[in-house]
């Protein structure tokens, strides 16, 4: 069974940093593009970042460029999101997701990890 | 950025009803359009990709249609498990963008 499990969320002060992790299992992690999405409380979905299988290509939404860094360790079947200079607008549930076998959409997604930015 | 506009934002329907959700894009998508279902407290689930292709394991009562800038998600006979929020997503260009969502409620 394909599974993605996020961790690392929590409460962080404005201006602080946090590193999210996502461990994949049940599939060949190194064969897939991976993505991060987020969803603010009561709001819709927002794409955050994509990373190619070997990490050689990365894409970000403008609102996180220069503050967030996506990376991966294929030997550990793990995806990461390093977040810095966090603001209240970054408060959200963060989901990792794998590219679907059917193409450049994403499925499945992990269960999500909540990041709360507050003093 | 490509803007995605969904309508309606809320839809009240009964079990057995046929429902249709519309998604409009600000640019031609060449069918790079997906639909997701999300239930409260859960992660989104892919239903439809490439505008009209049914993801494996998704019930056949779900169907996607449209082209260009206007797309639809239809549920032929609404089931109790289908009450959820539905999102369209364009993946033609970065940044990937979503519609605002349509909440399907019990009438």
PDB file of N, CA and C in Angstrom, chain A residues 33 37 39 43-47 50 59-62 95 99-112, chain B residues 1 32-34 36 38 41-50 55 87 89 91 94-101:
ATOM      1  N   UNK A  33       8.165  12.396  -9.041  1.00  0.00           N
ATOM      2  CA  UNK A  33       8.093  13.782  -8.580  1.00  0.00           C
ATOM      3  C   UNK A  33       7.279  13.788  -7.280  1.00  0.00           C
ATOM      4  N   UNK A  37       1.683  20.727  -0.573  1.00  0.00           N
ATOM      5  CA  UNK A  37       0.519  21.593  -0.642  1.00  0.00           C
ATOM      6  C   UNK A  37       0.220  22.069   0.775  1.00  0.00           C
ATOM      7  N   UNK A  39      -3.145  24.018   3.308  1.00  0.00           N
ATOM      8  CA  UNK A  39      -4.532  24.433   3.417  1.00  0.00           C
ATOM      9  C   UNK A  39      -4.699  25.192   4.728  1.00  0.00           C
ATOM     10  N   UNK A  43      -9.975  27.104   4.725  1.00  0.00           N
ATOM     11  CA  UNK A  43      -9.747  27.647   3.384  1.00  0.00           C
ATOM     12  C   UNK A  43      -9.510  26.546   2.349  1.00  0.00           C
ATOM     13  N   UNK A  44      -9.224  26.965   1.144  1.00  0.00           N
ATOM     14  CA  UNK A  44      -9.008  26.027   0.055  1.00  0.00           C
ATOM     15  C   UNK A  44      -7.573  25.538  -0.014  1.00  0.00           C
ATOM     16  N   UNK A  45      -7.296  24.811  -1.084  1.00  0.00           N
ATOM     17  CA  UNK A  45      -5.996  24.184  -1.267  1.00  0.00           C
ATOM     18  C   UNK A  45      -5.034  25.114  -1.996  1.00  0.00           C
ATOM     19  N   UNK A  46      -3.765  25.052  -1.612  1.00  0.00           N
ATOM     20  CA  UNK A  46      -2.726  25.843  -2.271  1.00  0.00           C
ATOM     21  C   UNK A  46      -1.512  24.959  -2.515  1.00  0.00           C
ATOM     22  N   UNK A  47      -1.048  24.947  -3.759  1.00  0.00           N
ATOM     23  CA  UNK A  47       0.204  24.263  -4.078  1.00  0.00           C
ATOM     24  C   UNK A  47       1.367  25.087  -3.540  1.00  0.00           C
ATOM     25  N   UNK A  50       7.169  21.739  -5.832  1.00  0.00           N
ATOM     26  CA  UNK A  50       7.403  20.451  -6.493  1.00  0.00           C
ATOM     27  C   UNK A  50       8.890  20.190  -6.550  1.00  0.00           C
ATOM     28  N   UNK A  59      10.297  23.762  -7.993  1.00  0.00           N
ATOM     29  CA  UNK A  59       9.402  24.863  -8.327  1.00  0.00           C
ATOM     30  C   UNK A  59       8.650  25.276  -7.064  1.00  0.00           C
ATOM     31  N   UNK A  60       8.381  26.586  -6.954  1.00  0.00           N
ATOM     32  CA  UNK A  60       7.726  27.117  -5.766  1.00  0.00           C
ATOM     33  C   UNK A  60       6.638  28.121  -6.139  1.00  0.00           C
ATOM     34  N   UNK A  61       5.629  28.224  -5.292  1.00  0.00           N
ATOM     35  CA  UNK A  61       4.675  29.319  -5.422  1.00  0.00           C
ATOM     36  C   UNK A  61       5.395  30.595  -4.998  1.00  0.00           C
ATOM     37  N   UNK A  62       5.030  31.707  -5.603  1.00  0.00           N
ATOM     38  CA  UNK A  62       5.751  32.956  -5.366  1.00  0.00           C
ATOM     39  C   UNK A  62       5.795  33.344  -3.889  1.00  0.00           C
ATOM     40  N   UNK A  95       0.478  19.262   3.418  1.00  0.00           N
ATOM     41  CA  UNK A  95       0.373  17.904   2.889  1.00  0.00           C
ATOM     42  C   UNK A  95       1.527  17.638   1.924  1.00  0.00           C
ATOM     43  N   UNK A  99       3.319  12.299  -7.215  1.00  0.00           N
ATOM     44  CA  UNK A  99       2.716  12.328  -8.531  1.00  0.00           C
ATOM     45  C   UNK A  99       1.956  11.019  -8.753  1.00  0.00           C
ATOM     46  N   UNK A 100       0.795  11.145  -9.398  1.00  0.00           N
ATOM     47  CA  UNK A 100      -0.008   9.964  -9.689  1.00  0.00           C
ATOM     48  C   UNK A 100       0.631   9.147 -10.809  1.00  0.00           C
ATOM     49  N   UNK A 101       0.352   7.843 -10.811  1.00  0.00           N
ATOM     50  CA  UNK A 101       0.829   7.000 -11.905  1.00  0.00           C
ATOM     51  C   UNK A 101       0.246   7.438 -13.244  1.00  0.00           C
ATOM     52  N   UNK A 102      -0.917   8.099 -13.176  1.00  0.00           N
ATOM     53  CA  UNK A 102      -1.626   8.504 -14.387  1.00  0.00           C
ATOM     54  C   UNK A 102      -1.088   9.795 -14.990  1.00  0.00           C
ATOM     55  N   UNK A 103      -0.131  10.452 -14.339  1.00  0.00           N
ATOM     56  CA  UNK A 103       0.393  11.679 -14.926  1.00  0.00           C
ATOM     57  C   UNK A 103       0.710  12.717 -13.891  1.00  0.00           C
ATOM     58  N   UNK A 104       0.931  13.975 -14.319  1.00  0.00           N
ATOM     59  CA  UNK A 104       1.433  15.011 -13.405  1.00  0.00           C
ATOM     60  C   UNK A 104       0.408  15.593 -12.458  1.00  0.00           C
ATOM     61  N   UNK A 105      -0.611  14.839 -12.106  1.00  0.00           N
ATOM     62  CA  UNK A 105      -1.447  15.217 -10.969  1.00  0.00           C
ATOM     63  C   UNK A 105      -0.906  14.483  -9.756  1.00  0.00           C
ATOM     64  N   UNK A 106      -1.520  14.662  -8.616  1.00  0.00           N
ATOM     65  CA  UNK A 106      -0.952  14.114  -7.397  1.00  0.00           C
ATOM     66  C   UNK A 106      -1.934  13.213  -6.674  1.00  0.00           C
ATOM     67  N   UNK A 107      -1.482  12.026  -6.393  1.00  0.00           N
ATOM     68  CA  UNK A 107      -2.251  11.065  -5.617  1.00  0.00           C
ATOM     69  C   UNK A 107      -1.367   9.851  -5.350  1.00  0.00           C
ATOM     70  N   UNK A 108      -1.247   9.410  -4.089  1.00  0.00           N
ATOM     71  CA  UNK A 108      -2.003   9.907  -2.940  1.00  0.00           C
ATOM     72  C   UNK A 108      -1.350  11.094  -2.242  1.00  0.00           C
ATOM     73  N   UNK A 109      -2.057  11.593  -1.234  1.00  0.00           N
ATOM     74  CA  UNK A 109      -1.559  12.623  -0.352  1.00  0.00           C
ATOM     75  C   UNK A 109      -1.358  12.021   1.041  1.00  0.00           C
ATOM     76  N   UNK A 110      -0.491  12.635   1.821  1.00  0.00           N
ATOM     77  CA  UNK A 110      -0.363  12.240   3.213  1.00  0.00           C
ATOM     78  C   UNK A 110      -1.527  12.778   4.035  1.00  0.00           C
ATOM     79  N   UNK A 111      -1.498  12.491   5.328  1.00  0.00           N
ATOM     80  CA  UNK A 111      -2.596  12.911   6.193  1.00  0.00           C
ATOM     81  C   UNK A 111      -2.484  14.370   6.630  1.00  0.00           C
ATOM     82  N   UNK A 112      -1.319  14.944   6.411  1.00  0.00           N
ATOM     83  CA  UNK A 112      -1.124  16.355   6.735  1.00  0.00           C
ATOM     84  C   UNK A 112      -0.513  16.577   8.103  1.00  0.00           C
TER      85      UNK A 112
ATOM     86  N   UNK B   1      -0.438  34.084 -13.521  1.00  0.00           N
ATOM     87  CA  UNK B   1      -0.984  32.867 -12.953  1.00  0.00           C
ATOM     88  C   UNK B   1      -2.358  32.574 -13.561  1.00  0.00           C
ATOM     89  N   UNK B  32      -5.416  20.055 -19.174  1.00  0.00           N
ATOM     90  CA  UNK B  32      -4.599  19.737 -17.999  1.00  0.00           C
ATOM     91  C   UNK B  32      -5.364  20.179 -16.745  1.00  0.00           C
ATOM     92  N   UNK B  33      -6.419  19.436 -16.455  1.00  0.00           N
ATOM     93  CA  UNK B  33      -7.379  19.798 -15.420  1.00  0.00           C
ATOM     94  C   UNK B  33      -7.724  18.550 -14.620  1.00  0.00           C
ATOM     95  N   UNK B  34      -7.665  18.684 -13.301  1.00  0.00           N
ATOM     96  CA  UNK B  34      -7.981  17.568 -12.412  1.00  0.00           C
ATOM     97  C   UNK B  34      -9.078  17.982 -11.437  1.00  0.00           C
ATOM     98  N   UNK B  36     -10.551  16.931  -7.479  1.00  0.00           N
ATOM     99  CA  UNK B  36     -10.275  16.259  -6.220  1.00  0.00           C
ATOM    100  C   UNK B  36     -11.504  16.330  -5.321  1.00  0.00           C
ATOM    101  N   UNK B  38     -12.505  16.181  -1.197  1.00  0.00           N
ATOM    102  CA  UNK B  38     -11.948  16.259   0.141  1.00  0.00           C
ATOM    103  C   UNK B  38     -13.074  16.195   1.181  1.00  0.00           C
ATOM    104  N   UNK B  41     -11.344  16.981   7.555  1.00  0.00           N
ATOM    105  CA  UNK B  41     -10.243  16.403   8.307  1.00  0.00           C
ATOM    106  C   UNK B  41      -9.410  15.396   7.550  1.00  0.00           C
ATOM    107  N   UNK B  42      -9.673  15.245   6.262  1.00  0.00           N
ATOM    108  CA  UNK B  42      -8.961  14.261   5.443  1.00  0.00           C
ATOM    109  C   UNK B  42      -8.208  14.932   4.310  1.00  0.00           C
ATOM    110  N   UNK B  43      -7.266  14.199   3.737  1.00  0.00           N
ATOM    111  CA  UNK B  43      -6.532  14.702   2.593  1.00  0.00           C
ATOM    112  C   UNK B  43      -7.381  14.603   1.329  1.00  0.00           C
ATOM    113  N   UNK B  44      -7.122  15.453   0.363  1.00  0.00           N
ATOM    114  CA  UNK B  44      -7.821  15.346  -0.925  1.00  0.00           C
ATOM    115  C   UNK B  44      -7.510  14.024  -1.611  1.00  0.00           C
ATOM    116  N   UNK B  45      -8.468  13.612  -2.445  1.00  0.00           N
ATOM    117  CA  UNK B  45      -8.343  12.389  -3.224  1.00  0.00           C
ATOM    118  C   UNK B  45      -8.595  12.718  -4.689  1.00  0.00           C
ATOM    119  N   UNK B  46      -7.732  12.232  -5.559  1.00  0.00           N
ATOM    120  CA  UNK B  46      -7.869  12.494  -6.988  1.00  0.00           C
ATOM    121  C   UNK B  46      -9.024  11.684  -7.566  1.00  0.00           C
ATOM    122  N   UNK B  47      -9.903  12.362  -8.291  1.00  0.00           N
ATOM    123  CA  UNK B  47     -11.029  11.698  -8.955  1.00  0.00           C
ATOM    124  C   UNK B  47     -10.844  11.617 -10.465  1.00  0.00           C
ATOM    125  N   UNK B  48     -10.505  12.737 -11.068  1.00  0.00           N
ATOM    126  CA  UNK B  48     -10.452  12.883 -12.518  1.00  0.00           C
ATOM    127  C   UNK B  48      -9.141  13.583 -12.892  1.00  0.00           C
ATOM    128  N   UNK B  49      -8.480  13.105 -13.953  1.00  0.00           N
ATOM    129  CA  UNK B  49      -7.310  13.793 -14.486  1.00  0.00           C
ATOM    130  C   UNK B  49      -7.483  13.976 -15.982  1.00  0.00           C
ATOM    131  N   UNK B  50      -6.694  14.863 -16.558  1.00  0.00           N
ATOM    132  CA  UNK B  50      -6.781  15.184 -17.986  1.00  0.00           C
ATOM    133  C   UNK B  50      -8.219  15.474 -18.384  1.00  0.00           C
ATOM    134  N   UNK B  55      -9.741   8.354 -12.492  1.00  0.00           N
ATOM    135  CA  UNK B  55      -8.637   7.739 -11.759  1.00  0.00           C
ATOM    136  C   UNK B  55      -9.043   6.326 -11.346  1.00  0.00           C
ATOM    137  N   UNK B  87     -12.681  20.167  -5.523  1.00  0.00           N
ATOM    138  CA  UNK B  87     -11.789  21.203  -6.041  1.00  0.00           C
ATOM    139  C   UNK B  87     -11.338  20.847  -7.456  1.00  0.00           C
ATOM    140  N   UNK B  89      -8.346  21.711 -10.307  1.00  0.00           N
ATOM    141  CA  UNK B  89      -6.929  22.094 -10.278  1.00  0.00           C
ATOM    142  C   UNK B  89      -6.399  22.121 -11.704  1.00  0.00           C
ATOM    143  N   UNK B  91      -3.021  22.043 -13.998  1.00  0.00           N
ATOM    144  CA  UNK B  91      -1.602  21.706 -13.896  1.00  0.00           C
ATOM    145  C   UNK B  91      -0.923  21.873 -15.254  1.00  0.00           C
ATOM    146  N   UNK B  94       3.087  26.283 -14.081  1.00  0.00           N
ATOM    147  CA  UNK B  94       3.327  26.734 -12.707  1.00  0.00           C
ATOM    148  C   UNK B  94       2.945  28.207 -12.594  1.00  0.00           C
ATOM    149  N   UNK B  95       2.415  28.641 -11.450  1.00  0.00           N
ATOM    150  CA  UNK B  95       2.091  27.804 -10.301  1.00  0.00           C
ATOM    151  C   UNK B  95       0.816  26.987 -10.533  1.00  0.00           C
ATOM    152  N   UNK B  96       0.831  25.755 -10.049  1.00  0.00           N
ATOM    153  CA  UNK B  96      -0.391  24.954 -10.032  1.00  0.00           C
ATOM    154  C   UNK B  96      -1.426  25.712  -9.201  1.00  0.00           C
ATOM    155  N   UNK B  97      -2.657  25.797  -9.695  1.00  0.00           N
ATOM    156  CA  UNK B  97      -3.685  26.556  -8.981  1.00  0.00           C
ATOM    157  C   UNK B  97      -4.983  25.765  -8.889  1.00  0.00           C
ATOM    158  N   UNK B  98      -5.738  26.071  -7.835  1.00  0.00           N
ATOM    159  CA  UNK B  98      -6.994  25.400  -7.543  1.00  0.00           C
ATOM    160  C   UNK B  98      -8.162  26.374  -7.622  1.00  0.00           C
ATOM    161  N   UNK B  99      -9.340  25.824  -7.903  1.00  0.00           N
ATOM    162  CA  UNK B  99     -10.555  26.573  -7.711  1.00  0.00           C
ATOM    163  C   UNK B  99     -10.842  26.700  -6.222  1.00  0.00           C
ATOM    164  N   UNK B 100     -11.819  27.550  -5.891  1.00  0.00           N
ATOM    165  CA  UNK B 100     -12.118  27.820  -4.500  1.00  0.00           C
ATOM    166  C   UNK B 100     -12.870  26.716  -3.780  1.00  0.00           C
ATOM    167  N   UNK B 101     -13.336  25.727  -4.523  1.00  0.00           N
ATOM    168  CA  UNK B 101     -14.035  24.601  -3.909  1.00  0.00           C
ATOM    169  C   UNK B 101     -15.543  24.706  -4.008  1.00  0.00           C
TER     170      UNK B 101
END
